[in-house]
PDB file of C-alpha atoms in Angstrom:
ATOM      1  CA  UNK A  29     -10.547   2.456   7.250  1.00 78.00           C
ATOM      2  CA  UNK A  30     -12.623   5.116   5.508  1.00 77.00           C
ATOM      3  CA  UNK A  31     -11.645   7.571   8.245  1.00 80.00           C
ATOM      4  CA  UNK A  32      -7.934   7.370   7.460  1.00 78.00           C
ATOM      5  CA  UNK A  33      -6.733  10.276   5.343  1.00 76.00           C
ATOM      6  CA  UNK A  34      -5.890   9.226   1.812  1.00 71.00           C
ATOM      7  CA  UNK A  35      -2.645  10.476   0.276  1.00 71.00           C
ATOM      8  CA  UNK A  36      -1.742  12.855   3.086  1.00 69.00           C
ATOM      9  CA  UNK A  37       0.344  15.813   2.032  1.00 70.00           C
ATOM     10  CA  UNK A  38       0.294  18.135  -0.943  1.00 75.00           C
ATOM     11  CA  UNK A  39      -0.431  16.633  -4.338  1.00 78.00           C
ATOM     12  CA  UNK A  40       0.464  18.805  -7.310  1.00 83.00           C
ATOM     13  CA  UNK A  41      -1.944  19.138 -10.181  1.00 82.00           C
ATOM     14  CA  UNK A  42      -1.043  16.853 -13.046  1.00 84.00           C
ATOM     15  CA  UNK A  43      -1.839  17.709 -16.652  1.00 87.00           C
ATOM     16  CA  UNK A  44      -1.459  14.568 -18.766  1.00 89.00           C
ATOM     17  CA  UNK A  45      -1.590  16.578 -21.989  1.00 90.00           C
ATOM     18  CA  UNK A  46       1.693  18.206 -20.970  1.00 91.00           C
ATOM     19  CA  UNK A  47       3.423  14.950 -20.031  1.00 91.00           C
ATOM     20  CA  UNK A  48       6.649  14.269 -21.926  1.00 91.00           C
ATOM     21  CA  UNK A  49       6.713  11.596 -24.608  1.00 88.00           C
ATOM     22  CA  UNK A  50       9.420   9.801 -22.615  1.00 86.00           C
ATOM     23  CA  UNK A  51       8.014   8.005 -19.568  1.00 87.00           C
ATOM     24  CA  UNK A  52      11.340   8.045 -17.733  1.00 83.00           C
ATOM     25  CA  UNK A  53      11.560  11.832 -17.991  1.00 87.00           C
ATOM     26  CA  UNK A  54       8.012  12.040 -16.629  1.00 90.00           C
ATOM     27  CA  UNK A  55       8.918   9.815 -13.701  1.00 85.00           C
ATOM     28  CA  UNK A  56      12.126  11.676 -12.850  1.00 86.00           C
ATOM     29  CA  UNK A  57      10.365  15.052 -13.017  1.00 88.00           C
ATOM     30  CA  UNK A  58       7.508  13.766 -10.867  1.00 87.00           C
ATOM     31  CA  UNK A  59       9.943  12.215  -8.365  1.00 86.00           C
ATOM     32  CA  UNK A  60      11.907  15.460  -8.064  1.00 88.00           C
ATOM     33  CA  UNK A  61       8.693  17.418  -7.393  1.00 89.00           C
ATOM     34  CA  UNK A  62       7.452  14.832  -4.878  1.00 86.00           C
ATOM     35  CA  UNK A  63      10.714  14.968  -2.913  1.00 86.00           C
ATOM     36  CA  UNK A  64      10.650  18.791  -2.965  1.00 89.00           C
ATOM     37  CA  UNK A  65       7.041  18.719  -1.701  1.00 87.00           C
ATOM     38  CA  UNK A  66       7.959  16.369   1.155  1.00 85.00           C
ATOM     39  CA  UNK A  67       5.729  13.467   0.098  1.00 81.00           C
ATOM     40  CA  UNK A  68       6.281  10.262   2.052  1.00 78.00           C
ATOM     41  CA  UNK A  69       7.889   7.404   0.167  1.00 78.00           C
ATOM     42  CA  UNK A  70       7.714   8.902  -3.336  1.00 80.00           C
ATOM     43  CA  UNK A  71      10.343   6.404  -4.479  1.00 79.00           C
ATOM     44  CA  UNK A  72       8.100   3.372  -3.845  1.00 80.00           C
ATOM     45  CA  UNK A  73       6.999   1.770  -7.077  1.00 79.00           C
ATOM     46  CA  UNK A  74       5.288  -1.434  -8.090  1.00 82.00           C
ATOM     47  CA  UNK A  75       7.268  -3.630 -10.446  1.00 82.00           C
ATOM     48  CA  UNK A  76       5.032  -6.121 -12.241  1.00 85.00           C
ATOM     49  CA  UNK A  77       6.263  -8.907 -14.476  1.00 84.00           C
ATOM     50  CA  UNK A  78       4.941 -12.084 -16.058  1.00 86.00           C
ATOM     51  CA  UNK A  79       6.809 -15.354 -16.412  1.00 87.00           C
ATOM     52  CA  UNK A  80       7.035 -17.582 -19.477  1.00 91.00           C
ATOM     53  CA  UNK A  81       3.670 -19.161 -18.548  1.00 94.00           C
ATOM     54  CA  UNK A  82       2.041 -15.722 -18.408  1.00 91.00           C
ATOM     55  CA  UNK A  83       1.617 -15.779 -14.627  1.00 93.00           C
ATOM     56  CA  UNK A  84       1.852 -12.260 -13.147  1.00 90.00           C
ATOM     57  CA  UNK A  85       3.898 -11.158 -10.165  1.00 90.00           C
ATOM     58  CA  UNK A  86       4.120  -7.734  -8.550  1.00 88.00           C
ATOM     59  CA  UNK A  87       6.313  -6.337  -5.808  1.00 84.00           C
ATOM     60  CA  UNK A  88       6.969  -2.937  -4.284  1.00 84.00           C
ATOM     61  CA  UNK A  89      10.508  -1.703  -4.828  1.00 77.00           C
ATOM     62  CA  UNK A  90      12.507   1.431  -4.150  1.00 76.00           C
ATOM     63  CA  UNK A  91      13.257   3.241  -7.391  1.00 69.00           C
ATOM     64  CA  UNK A  92      15.765   5.774  -6.080  1.00 55.00           C
ATOM     65  CA  UNK A  93      18.978   3.867  -6.643  1.00 51.00           C
ATOM     66  CA  UNK A  94      18.457   3.022 -10.303  1.00 54.00           C
ATOM     67  CA  UNK A  95      15.949   5.543 -11.655  1.00 51.00           C
ATOM     68  CA  UNK A  96      18.568   7.436 -13.662  1.00 49.00           C
ATOM     69  CA  UNK A  97      19.764   4.201 -15.275  1.00 51.00           C
ATOM     70  CA  UNK A  98      16.441   3.947 -17.088  1.00 49.00           C
ATOM     71  CA  UNK A  99      17.508   6.892 -19.251  1.00 45.00           C
ATOM     72  CA  UNK A 100      20.631   5.353 -20.688  1.00 43.00           C
ATOM     73  CA  UNK A 101      21.581   2.050 -22.220  1.00 44.00           C
ATOM     74  CA  UNK A 102      25.028   1.846 -20.632  1.00 52.00           C
ATOM     75  CA  UNK A 103      27.358   3.803 -18.400  1.00 57.00           C
ATOM     76  CA  UNK A 104      29.940   4.764 -21.012  1.00 65.00           C
ATOM     77  CA  UNK A 105      30.240   4.604 -24.767  1.00 68.00           C
ATOM     78  CA  UNK A 106      32.768   2.266 -26.300  1.00 71.00           C
ATOM     79  CA  UNK A 107      34.405   2.786 -29.672  1.00 78.00           C
ATOM     80  CA  UNK A 108      33.782  -0.717 -30.998  1.00 82.00           C
ATOM     81  CA  UNK A 109      33.150  -4.333 -30.045  1.00 86.00           C
ATOM     82  CA  UNK A 110      36.873  -4.988 -29.600  1.00 89.00           C
ATOM     83  CA  UNK A 111      36.984  -2.349 -26.852  1.00 86.00           C
ATOM     84  CA  UNK A 112      33.910  -3.926 -25.226  1.00 83.00           C
ATOM     85  CA  UNK A 113      35.403  -7.415 -25.447  1.00 88.00           C
ATOM     86  CA  UNK A 114      38.666  -6.191 -23.921  1.00 89.00           C
ATOM     87  CA  UNK A 115      36.839  -4.484 -21.026  1.00 84.00           C
ATOM     88  CA  UNK A 116      34.760  -7.612 -20.404  1.00 85.00           C
ATOM     89  CA  UNK A 117      37.848  -9.827 -20.454  1.00 91.00           C
ATOM     90  CA  UNK A 118      39.565  -7.590 -17.863  1.00 91.00           C
ATOM     91  CA  UNK A 119      36.471  -7.559 -15.630  1.00 86.00           C
ATOM     92  CA  UNK A 120      36.104 -11.349 -15.784  1.00 88.00           C
ATOM     93  CA  UNK A 121      39.800 -11.801 -14.982  1.00 92.00           C
ATOM     94  CA  UNK A 122      39.491  -9.483 -11.965  1.00 90.00           C
ATOM     95  CA  UNK A 123      36.477 -11.383 -10.614  1.00 86.00           C
ATOM     96  CA  UNK A 124      38.312 -14.647 -11.309  1.00 89.00           C
ATOM     97  CA  UNK A 125      41.226 -13.470  -9.130  1.00 92.00           C
ATOM     98  CA  UNK A 126      38.971 -11.960  -6.450  1.00 88.00           C
ATOM     99  CA  UNK A 127      35.619 -13.791  -6.450  1.00 85.00           C
ATOM    100  CA  UNK A 128      34.580 -12.053  -3.224  1.00 84.00           C
ATOM    101  CA  UNK A 129      34.032  -8.865  -5.267  1.00 83.00           C
ATOM    102  CA  UNK A 130      30.679 -10.319  -6.318  1.00 80.00           C
ATOM    103  CA  UNK A 131      28.390 -11.723  -3.631  1.00 80.00           C
ATOM    104  CA  UNK A 132      27.396 -15.230  -4.705  1.00 80.00           C
ATOM    105  CA  UNK A 133      23.839 -14.608  -3.455  1.00 81.00           C
ATOM    106  CA  UNK A 134      23.310 -11.598  -5.734  1.00 75.00           C
ATOM    107  CA  UNK A 135      21.645 -11.827  -9.100  1.00 74.00           C
ATOM    108  CA  UNK A 136      21.349  -8.971 -11.564  1.00 70.00           C
ATOM    109  CA  UNK A 137      18.314  -8.798 -13.805  1.00 69.00           C
ATOM    110  CA  UNK A 138      17.914  -6.351 -16.650  1.00 70.00           C
ATOM    111  CA  UNK A 139      14.336  -5.577 -17.580  1.00 72.00           C
ATOM    112  CA  UNK A 140      13.211  -4.303 -20.959  1.00 77.00           C
ATOM    113  CA  UNK A 141       9.714  -2.928 -20.375  1.00 82.00           C
ATOM    114  CA  UNK A 142       7.085  -3.118 -23.074  1.00 86.00           C
ATOM    115  CA  UNK A 143       4.551  -1.141 -21.068  1.00 89.00           C
ATOM    116  CA  UNK A 144       4.869   1.484 -18.314  1.00 89.00           C
ATOM    117  CA  UNK A 145       1.963   2.997 -16.422  1.00 90.00           C
ATOM    118  CA  UNK A 146       2.165   6.303 -14.565  1.00 89.00           C
ATOM    119  CA  UNK A 147      -0.455   6.693 -11.865  1.00 85.00           C
ATOM    120  CA  UNK A 148      -0.950  10.134 -10.257  1.00 85.00           C
ATOM    121  CA  UNK A 149      -2.932   9.881  -7.035  1.00 80.00           C
ATOM    122  CA  UNK A 150      -5.754  12.252  -6.152  1.00 80.00           C
ATOM    123  CA  UNK A 151      -7.409  12.737  -2.775  1.00 78.00           C
ATOM    124  CA  UNK A 152     -10.754  12.504  -4.584  1.00 80.00           C
ATOM    125  CA  UNK A 153      -9.724   9.018  -5.732  1.00 79.00           C
ATOM    126  CA  UNK A 154     -10.251  10.091  -9.345  1.00 83.00           C
ATOM    127  CA  UNK A 155      -6.678   9.235 -10.248  1.00 85.00           C
ATOM    128  CA  UNK A 156      -4.866  10.208 -13.433  1.00 88.00           C
ATOM    129  CA  UNK A 157      -3.241   7.372 -15.328  1.00 91.00           C
ATOM    130  CA  UNK A 158      -1.038   7.330 -18.415  1.00 93.00           C
ATOM    131  CA  UNK A 159       0.137   4.192 -20.150  1.00 94.00           C
ATOM    132  CA  UNK A 160       3.250   4.186 -22.307  1.00 94.00           C
ATOM    133  CA  UNK A 161       3.545   1.236 -24.698  1.00 93.00           C
ATOM    134  CA  UNK A 162       6.556   0.279 -26.790  1.00 90.00           C
ATOM    135  CA  UNK A 163       5.413   0.313 -30.414  1.00 87.00           C
ATOM    136  CA  UNK A 164       8.166  -1.740 -32.018  1.00 78.00           C
ATOM    137  CA  UNK A 165      11.851  -2.467 -32.138  1.00 79.00           C
ATOM    138  CA  UNK A 166      12.820   1.111 -33.023  1.00 82.00           C
ATOM    139  CA  UNK A 167      12.507   2.280 -29.394  1.00 78.00           C
ATOM    140  CA  UNK A 168       9.431   4.452 -29.918  1.00 86.00           C
ATOM    141  CA  UNK A 169       6.661   4.619 -27.345  1.00 88.00           C
ATOM    142  CA  UNK A 170       2.995   5.602 -27.616  1.00 92.00           C
ATOM    143  CA  UNK A 171       1.199   7.337 -24.758  1.00 93.00           C
ATOM    144  CA  UNK A 172      -2.446   6.677 -23.825  1.00 92.00           C
ATOM    145  CA  UNK A 173      -4.704   8.251 -21.210  1.00 93.00           C
ATOM    146  CA  UNK A 174      -6.451   5.743 -18.934  1.00 91.00           C
ATOM    147  CA  UNK A 175      -9.494   6.406 -16.801  1.00 81.00           C
ATOM    148  CA  UNK A 176      -9.953   5.169 -13.270  1.00 64.00           C
TER     149      UNK A 176
END
């Protein structure tokens, strides 16, 4: 295994001091550069969660389809709760008339991360890691440099 090349392809230099305060902007910028550089599978990410008992789980997912959605809270702004309630009522009525619009086997989960780690690979295996942690209910995040 030691003979297999690690992280084949070009890897851009990463300067954590210049990383944006917003972890999603960092990810989207990094992803854009990785695609432009022709890196294999740059959209693969590890999603780790814990259940109510504190047991961890991790799985590799493709981030391409929903990466932009991490930047916004919703797809369009509504004037007030009455407008939201009206839109929801119409959507529920439509699905009630045509239940096949929603596959019964599908489940949608919305995650609210409290911690995000960015891991920049290095052929030397001295990887650069940044951890972003939510600091409270006001939406602010703190950024910390980790050492590997």
